[in-house]
Amino acid sequence: MHVPDGFLDAPTSAATGAVAVVTIGVALVKARTELDDKTAPMAGLVAAFVFAVQMLNFPVGVGTSGHLMGGALAAVLVGPWTAILCLSVVFMVQCLLFADGGITALGTNITLMGLTTVAVGWLVFKGLQMVLPKRISLVPAQAGIGALVSVPVAALLFVGLYAVGGATGIDLGNLATAMVGVHVLIGIGEGVITFLAIGAILAVRPDLVYGARPILERRELEIRTPTSGAAA
Amino acid sequence: MKRPSTRPSTKVVLVAVLLVALALAGIVSRFADSSPDGLTKVSEDHGFAGSGRTHQGLFDGYGSLTGVIGVLVVLALAGGVTYVVRRRSRDDRS
């Protein structure tokens, strides 16, 4: 969903650019609380992994493809603020080295595919974690659902931006239907990739998955008081 | 409760993730679908593809070699940024 230069007018692009700059600034401060000795070495690799998987376009219907955006994946692995930094680096490198996404559209692409998928993916993930039983085995599916939802939301946000500053006047209802339709399919791919990647790390080292830590810590607290039951 | 013998070390996991990323960018990417992506297709169908402009990047698109270089550049930049802002276990919890 890399937006090229010219789809959105200059004021809209400047606005998304400002949103991206401010959010990255906040993330630089907030990420510090997420990045400890375990997550810090993971963060760079998560960004590199997202970059690699974004190269892998999969077919969604005839003559159309899609690829991972990676916000939910990165947020669950290293925390949402760190994920924003990781994805911003990915989009900058894609823009400057590969001309993938326009230069004036860099803020738009960071906002849509970075900030939006991180925020939606993480909030859906945490929401599911709150209402469902606290089990490690549920984490990959919860992350996958967050990932699935995040992609059509990003597509809908693009339509919103197009309504404000789109290059040509077109029927916005039709645009929204088409964008959400194809991005639900891409979202399914996003969900499957996220499920598999989180599941793989979780299987070997659950403590390296940021989103699984609250459950692991609960479990450790329970384990460390084996005599409490006998005393009571 | 620690099972160090059954769990791979952090270093092993990190190296494995890097190797997977390099293999995806360098090899698997050859099999990626080259059809237009969702937004490009929608812009064609709805008549605003023409308003898009491309610029010249450093590389001429994604290939096996440039993909691998991209992975390493992203790793260096993102790793560098997060290394600088990370919490240091000593100075923070003194």
GROMACS .gro file of C-alpha atoms in nm:
model
  326
    1MET     CA    1   0.000   0.000   0.000
    2HIS     CA    2   0.297   0.230  -0.055
    3VAL     CA    3   0.153   0.566  -0.157
    4PRO     CA    4   0.348   0.737  -0.439
    5ASP     CA    5   0.401   1.112  -0.475
    6GLY     CA    6   0.104   1.286  -0.630
    7PHE     CA    7  -0.189   1.085  -0.492
    8LEU     CA    8  -0.236   1.333  -0.207
    9ASP     CA    9  -0.191   1.711  -0.220
   10ALA     CA   10   0.089   1.903  -0.045
   11PRO     CA   11  -0.106   2.017   0.267
   12THR     CA   12  -0.228   1.662   0.338
   13SER     CA   13   0.120   1.521   0.285
   14ALA     CA   14   0.265   1.790   0.514
   15ALA     CA   15   0.008   1.705   0.781
   16THR     CA   16   0.085   1.333   0.775
   17GLY     CA   17   0.454   1.422   0.773
   18ALA     CA   18   0.403   1.627   1.089
   19VAL     CA   19   0.207   1.343   1.252
   20ALA     CA   20   0.490   1.102   1.167
   21VAL     CA   21   0.766   1.331   1.299
   22VAL     CA   22   0.586   1.403   1.627
   23THR     CA   23   0.498   1.037   1.685
   24ILE     CA   24   0.852   0.923   1.611
   25GLY     CA   25   0.973   1.185   1.860
   26VAL     CA   26   0.740   1.049   2.128
   27ALA     CA   27   0.840   0.693   2.038
   28LEU     CA   28   1.210   0.777   2.083
   29VAL     CA   29   1.131   0.869   2.444
   30LYS     CA   30   0.874   0.599   2.520
   31ALA     CA   31   1.066   0.313   2.355
   32ARG     CA   32   1.322   0.341   2.631
   33THR     CA   33   1.081   0.177   2.875
   34GLU     CA   34   1.037  -0.119   2.638
   35LEU     CA   35   1.399  -0.169   2.536
   36ASP     CA   36   1.580  -0.370   2.800
   37ASP     CA   37   1.862  -0.621   2.762
   38LYS     CA   38   1.625  -0.868   2.595
   39THR     CA   39   1.426  -0.652   2.355
   40ALA     CA   40   1.705  -0.416   2.245
   41PRO     CA   41   1.898  -0.675   2.039
   42MET     CA   42   1.568  -0.804   1.895
   43ALA     CA   43   1.450  -0.464   1.771
   44GLY     CA   44   1.692  -0.422   1.482
   45LEU     CA   45   1.628  -0.777   1.367
   46VAL     CA   46   1.252  -0.733   1.382
   47ALA     CA   47   1.287  -0.430   1.152
   48ALA     CA   48   1.511  -0.629   0.916
   49PHE     CA   49   1.265  -0.919   0.919
   50VAL     CA   50   0.969  -0.691   0.842
   51PHE     CA   51   1.165  -0.534   0.555
   52ALA     CA   52   1.240  -0.879   0.409
   53VAL     CA   53   0.882  -1.003   0.440
   54GLN     CA   54   0.749  -0.682   0.283
   55MET     CA   55   0.933  -0.788  -0.035
   56LEU     CA   56   0.718  -1.101  -0.054
   57ASN     CA   57   0.402  -1.001  -0.238
   58PHE     CA   58   0.138  -1.274  -0.228
   59PRO     CA   59  -0.159  -1.292  -0.468
   60VAL     CA   60  -0.500  -1.168  -0.350
   61GLY     CA   61  -0.739  -1.238  -0.633
   62VAL     CA   62  -0.671  -1.201  -1.004
   63GLY     CA   63  -0.400  -0.952  -1.097
   64THR     CA   64  -0.362  -0.807  -0.749
   65SER     CA   65  -0.106  -0.869  -0.478
   66GLY     CA   66  -0.037  -0.759  -0.125
   67HIS     CA   67   0.235  -0.784   0.133
   68LEU     CA   68   0.284  -0.769   0.508
   69MET     CA   69   0.277  -0.428   0.674
   70GLY     CA   70   0.408  -0.566   1.003
   71GLY     CA   71   0.280  -0.326   1.268
   72ALA     CA   72   0.108  -0.587   1.485
   73LEU     CA   73   0.396  -0.832   1.440
   74ALA     CA   74   0.659  -0.581   1.548
   75ALA     CA   75   0.447  -0.442   1.834
   76VAL     CA   76   0.385  -0.784   1.989
   77LEU     CA   77   0.751  -0.883   1.950
   78VAL     CA   78   0.926  -0.570   2.082
   79GLY     CA   79   0.656  -0.334   2.211
   80PRO     CA   80   0.447  -0.072   2.029
   81TRP     CA   81   0.679   0.231   2.065
   82THR     CA   82   0.982   0.034   1.953
   83ALA     CA   83   0.772  -0.105   1.667
   84ILE     CA   84   0.701   0.250   1.547
   85LEU     CA   85   1.077   0.318   1.533
   86CYS     CA   86   1.140  -0.013   1.352
   87LEU     CA   87   0.872   0.039   1.087
   88SER     CA   88   0.969   0.403   1.031
   89VAL     CA   89   1.322   0.288   0.948
   90VAL     CA   90   1.179   0.029   0.706
   91PHE     CA   91   0.972   0.288   0.517
   92MET     CA   92   1.259   0.538   0.505
   93VAL     CA   93   1.494   0.279   0.355
   94GLN     CA   94   1.228   0.164   0.107
   95CYS     CA   95   1.164   0.523   0.000
   96LEU     CA   96   1.525   0.642  -0.033
   97LEU     CA   97   1.700   0.325  -0.154
   98PHE     CA   98   1.424   0.156  -0.352
   99ALA     CA   99   1.192   0.443  -0.455
  100ASP     CA  100   0.914   0.236  -0.296
  101GLY     CA  101   0.667   0.501  -0.180
  102GLY     CA  102   0.701   0.868  -0.267
  103ILE     CA  103   0.934   1.112  -0.093
  104THR     CA  104   0.659   1.363  -0.010
  105ALA     CA  105   0.442   1.060   0.077
  106LEU     CA  106   0.692   0.923   0.331
  107GLY     CA  107   0.498   1.073   0.621
  108THR     CA  108   0.177   0.928   0.477
  109ASN     CA  109   0.327   0.583   0.442
  110ILE     CA  110   0.474   0.590   0.794
  111THR     CA  111   0.137   0.709   0.928
  112LEU     CA  112  -0.074   0.453   0.739
  113MET     CA  113   0.139   0.139   0.735
  114GLY     CA  114   0.348   0.213   1.044
  115LEU     CA  115   0.161   0.409   1.310
  116THR     CA  116  -0.185   0.283   1.218
  117THR     CA  117  -0.102  -0.087   1.196
  118VAL     CA  118   0.105  -0.068   1.517
  119ALA     CA  119  -0.169   0.116   1.707
  120VAL     CA  120  -0.462  -0.093   1.581
  121GLY     CA  121  -0.270  -0.420   1.596
  122TRP     CA  122  -0.146  -0.357   1.951
  123LEU     CA  123  -0.481  -0.231   2.086
  124VAL     CA  124  -0.674  -0.526   1.941
  125PHE     CA  125  -0.406  -0.763   2.075
  126LYS     CA  126  -0.420  -0.612   2.425
  127GLY     CA  127  -0.799  -0.601   2.419
  128LEU     CA  128  -0.819  -0.970   2.335
  129GLN     CA  129  -0.556  -1.048   2.598
  130MET     CA  130  -0.768  -0.867   2.857
  131VAL     CA  131  -1.096  -1.048   2.787
  132LEU     CA  132  -0.960  -1.395   2.708
  133PRO     CA  133  -0.790  -1.641   2.948
  134LYS     CA  134  -0.428  -1.551   3.018
  135ARG     CA  135  -0.264  -1.827   2.821
  136ILE     CA  136   0.060  -1.819   2.626
  137SER     CA  137  -0.091  -2.048   2.363
  138LEU     CA  138  -0.343  -1.778   2.268
  139VAL     CA  139  -0.081  -1.508   2.200
  140PRO     CA  140  -0.011  -1.595   1.832
  141ALA     CA  141  -0.383  -1.598   1.742
  142GLN     CA  142  -0.445  -1.274   1.931
  143ALA     CA  143  -0.156  -1.111   1.744
  144GLY     CA  144  -0.285  -1.252   1.415
  145ILE     CA  145  -0.631  -1.107   1.469
  146GLY     CA  146  -0.480  -0.769   1.558
  147ALA     CA  147  -0.278  -0.788   1.236
  148LEU     CA  148  -0.581  -0.882   1.028
  149VAL     CA  149  -0.787  -0.589   1.158
  150SER     CA  150  -0.502  -0.337   1.123
  151VAL     CA  151  -0.473  -0.363   0.743
  152PRO     CA  152  -0.830  -0.267   0.638
  153VAL     CA  153  -0.822   0.010   0.901
  154ALA     CA  154  -0.507   0.149   0.735
  155ALA     CA  155  -0.681   0.121   0.397
  156LEU     CA  156  -0.982   0.310   0.531
  157LEU     CA  157  -0.755   0.580   0.669
  158PHE     CA  158  -0.606   0.620   0.321
  159VAL     CA  159  -0.958   0.679   0.189
  160GLY     CA  160  -1.005   0.942   0.461
  161LEU     CA  161  -0.685   1.116   0.354
  162TYR     CA  162  -0.792   1.093  -0.009
  163ALA     CA  163  -1.124   1.256   0.083
  164VAL     CA  164  -0.930   1.549   0.232
  165GLY     CA  165  -0.650   1.588  -0.021
  166GLY     CA  166  -0.694   1.345  -0.308
  167ALA     CA  167  -0.555   1.438  -0.650
  168THR     CA  168  -0.873   1.377  -0.848
  169GLY     CA  169  -1.237   1.383  -0.748
  170ILE     CA  170  -1.372   1.030  -0.748
  171ASP     CA  171  -1.661   0.856  -0.574
  172LEU     CA  172  -1.536   0.802  -0.220
  173GLY     CA  173  -1.790   0.530  -0.140
  174ASN     CA  174  -1.666   0.320  -0.429
  175LEU     CA  175  -1.305   0.390  -0.330
  176ALA     CA  176  -1.373   0.283   0.030
  177THR     CA  177  -1.546  -0.037  -0.081
  178ALA     CA  178  -1.262  -0.130  -0.317
  179MET     CA  179  -0.985  -0.042  -0.071
  180VAL     CA  180  -1.139  -0.223   0.226
  181GLY     CA  181  -1.236  -0.523   0.011
  182VAL     CA  182  -0.888  -0.595  -0.121
  183HIS     CA  183  -0.721  -0.507   0.210
  184VAL     CA  184  -0.935  -0.751   0.407
  185LEU     CA  185  -0.780  -1.020   0.186
  186ILE     CA  186  -0.432  -0.876   0.239
  187GLY     CA  187  -0.515  -0.859   0.610
  188ILE     CA  188  -0.578  -1.233   0.616
  189GLY     CA  189  -0.226  -1.285   0.479
  190GLU     CA  190  -0.096  -1.036   0.738
  191GLY     CA  191  -0.274  -1.232   1.012
  192VAL     CA  192  -0.135  -1.569   0.899
  193ILE     CA  193   0.224  -1.440   0.871
  194THR     CA  194   0.198  -1.271   1.211
  195PHE     CA  195   0.050  -1.587   1.369
  196LEU     CA  196   0.330  -1.805   1.230
  197ALA     CA  197   0.616  -1.568   1.315
  198ILE     CA  198   0.500  -1.501   1.672
  199GLY     CA  199   0.426  -1.872   1.717
  200ALA     CA  200   0.777  -1.966   1.606
  201ILE     CA  201   0.954  -1.732   1.850
  202LEU     CA  202   0.710  -1.821   2.126
  203ALA     CA  203   0.782  -2.192   2.081
  204VAL     CA  204   1.154  -2.155   2.139
  205ARG     CA  205   1.185  -1.847   2.364
  206PRO     CA  206   0.855  -1.708   2.496
  207ASP     CA  207   1.044  -1.454   2.708
  208LEU     CA  208   1.163  -1.281   2.388
  209VAL     CA  209   0.803  -1.195   2.290
  210TYR     CA  210   0.719  -0.860   2.452
  211GLY     CA  211   0.341  -0.920   2.435
  212ALA     CA  212   0.372  -1.254   2.618
  213ARG     CA  213   0.568  -1.118   2.914
  214PRO     CA  214   0.273  -1.016   3.136
  215ILE     CA  215   0.149  -1.377   3.120
  216LEU     CA  216   0.498  -1.521   3.185
  217GLU     CA  217   0.546  -1.292   3.486
  218ARG     CA  218   0.210  -1.398   3.632
  219ARG     CA  219   0.308  -1.758   3.590
  220GLU     CA  220   0.645  -1.707   3.760
  221LEU     CA  221   0.479  -1.536   4.056
  222GLU     CA  222   0.251  -1.832   4.101
  223ILE     CA  223   0.537  -2.079   4.073
  224ARG     CA  224   0.756  -1.901   4.326
  225THR     CA  225   0.507  -1.953   4.611
  226PRO     CA  226   0.468  -2.331   4.620
  227THR     CA  227   0.428  -2.350   4.997
  228SER     CA  228   0.150  -2.091   5.021
  229GLY     CA  229  -0.118  -2.352   4.961
  230ALA     CA  230   0.011  -2.578   5.239
  231ALA     CA  231   0.033  -2.291   5.484
  232ALA     CA  232  -0.322  -2.178   5.427
  233MET     CA  233   1.229  -2.377   3.679
  234LYS     CA  234   1.501  -2.271   3.436
  235ARG     CA  235   1.555  -2.507   3.149
  236PRO     CA  236   1.864  -2.367   2.982
  237SER     CA  237   1.949  -2.693   2.811
  238THR     CA  238   1.619  -2.714   2.619
  239ARG     CA  239   1.597  -2.346   2.525
  240PRO     CA  240   1.823  -2.196   2.257
  241SER     CA  241   2.026  -1.896   2.373
  242THR     CA  242   1.924  -1.544   2.274
  243LYS     CA  243   2.221  -1.530   2.039
  244VAL     CA  244   2.107  -1.843   1.856
  245VAL     CA  245   1.755  -1.701   1.814
  246LEU     CA  246   1.888  -1.368   1.686
  247VAL     CA  247   2.119  -1.532   1.433
  248ALA     CA  248   1.834  -1.758   1.318
  249VAL     CA  249   1.602  -1.460   1.264
  250LEU     CA  250   1.873  -1.282   1.065
  251LEU     CA  251   1.937  -1.587   0.846
  252VAL     CA  252   1.564  -1.625   0.780
  253ALA     CA  253   1.536  -1.256   0.686
  254LEU     CA  254   1.835  -1.282   0.451
  255ALA     CA  255   1.694  -1.598   0.289
  256LEU     CA  256   1.353  -1.436   0.241
  257ALA     CA  257   1.503  -1.122   0.086
  258GLY     CA  258   1.770  -1.299  -0.120
  259ILE     CA  259   1.594  -1.616  -0.236
  260VAL     CA  260   1.222  -1.636  -0.158
  261SER     CA  261   1.165  -1.284  -0.296
  262ARG     CA  262   1.230  -1.424  -0.646
  263PHE     CA  263   0.896  -1.601  -0.617
  264ALA     CA  264   0.700  -1.295  -0.504
  265ASP     CA  265   0.387  -1.202  -0.702
  266SER     CA  266   0.470  -0.919  -0.940
  267SER     CA  267   0.108  -0.810  -0.988
  268PRO     CA  268   0.023  -0.455  -0.878
  269ASP     CA  269  -0.049  -0.432  -0.505
  270GLY     CA  270  -0.388  -0.349  -0.357
  271LEU     CA  271  -0.357   0.030  -0.369
  272THR     CA  272  -0.197   0.035  -0.715
  273LYS     CA  273  -0.473  -0.186  -0.854
  274VAL     CA  274  -0.747   0.025  -0.694
  275SER     CA  275  -0.585   0.344  -0.830
  276GLU     CA  276  -0.586   0.191  -1.179
  277ASP     CA  277  -0.948   0.078  -1.151
  278HIS     CA  278  -1.065   0.413  -1.016
  279GLY     CA  279  -0.872   0.633  -1.254
  280PHE     CA  280  -0.619   0.805  -1.031
  281ALA     CA  281  -0.312   0.593  -1.102
  282GLY     CA  282  -0.196   0.864  -1.344
  283SER     CA  283  -0.158   1.122  -1.070
  284GLY     CA  284   0.118   0.915  -0.909
  285ARG     CA  285   0.481   1.005  -0.976
  286THR     CA  286   0.789   0.793  -0.918
  287HIS     CA  287   1.134   0.911  -0.819
  288GLN     CA  288   1.479   0.766  -0.864
  289GLY     CA  289   1.596   0.555  -0.572
  290LEU     CA  290   1.953   0.449  -0.504
  291PHE     CA  291   1.874   0.101  -0.639
  292ASP     CA  292   1.675   0.001  -0.943
  293GLY     CA  293   1.405  -0.184  -0.751
  294TYR     CA  294   1.421  -0.500  -0.541
  295GLY     CA  295   1.651  -0.784  -0.642
  296SER     CA  296   1.826  -1.061  -0.451
  297LEU     CA  297   2.139  -0.856  -0.390
  298THR     CA  298   1.969  -0.523  -0.325
  299GLY     CA  299   1.717  -0.701  -0.101
  300VAL     CA  300   1.998  -0.843   0.111
  301ILE     CA  301   2.165  -0.501   0.124
  302GLY     CA  302   1.831  -0.352   0.227
  303VAL     CA  303   1.796  -0.602   0.512
  304LEU     CA  304   2.143  -0.516   0.639
  305VAL     CA  305   2.087  -0.139   0.609
  306VAL     CA  306   1.757  -0.165   0.799
  307LEU     CA  307   1.925  -0.384   1.063
  308ALA     CA  308   2.207  -0.132   1.109
  309LEU     CA  309   1.978   0.172   1.128
  310ALA     CA  310   1.701   0.022   1.344
  311GLY     CA  311   1.953  -0.163   1.558
  312GLY     CA  312   2.155   0.156   1.599
  313VAL     CA  313   1.855   0.370   1.697
  314THR     CA  314   1.722   0.118   1.948
  315TYR     CA  315   2.072   0.059   2.089
  316VAL     CA  316   2.106   0.430   2.161
  317VAL     CA  317   1.764   0.473   2.324
  318ARG     CA  318   1.761   0.144   2.516
  319ARG     CA  319   1.741   0.119   2.892
  320ARG     CA  320   2.071   0.025   3.045
  321SER     CA  321   2.022  -0.222   3.325
  322ARG     CA  322   2.298  -0.064   3.535
  323ASP     CA  323   2.253   0.312   3.521
  324ASP     CA  324   1.874   0.289   3.534
  325ARG     CA  325   1.814   0.068   3.833
  326SER     CA  326   2.099   0.172   4.060
   0.00000   0.00000   0.00000
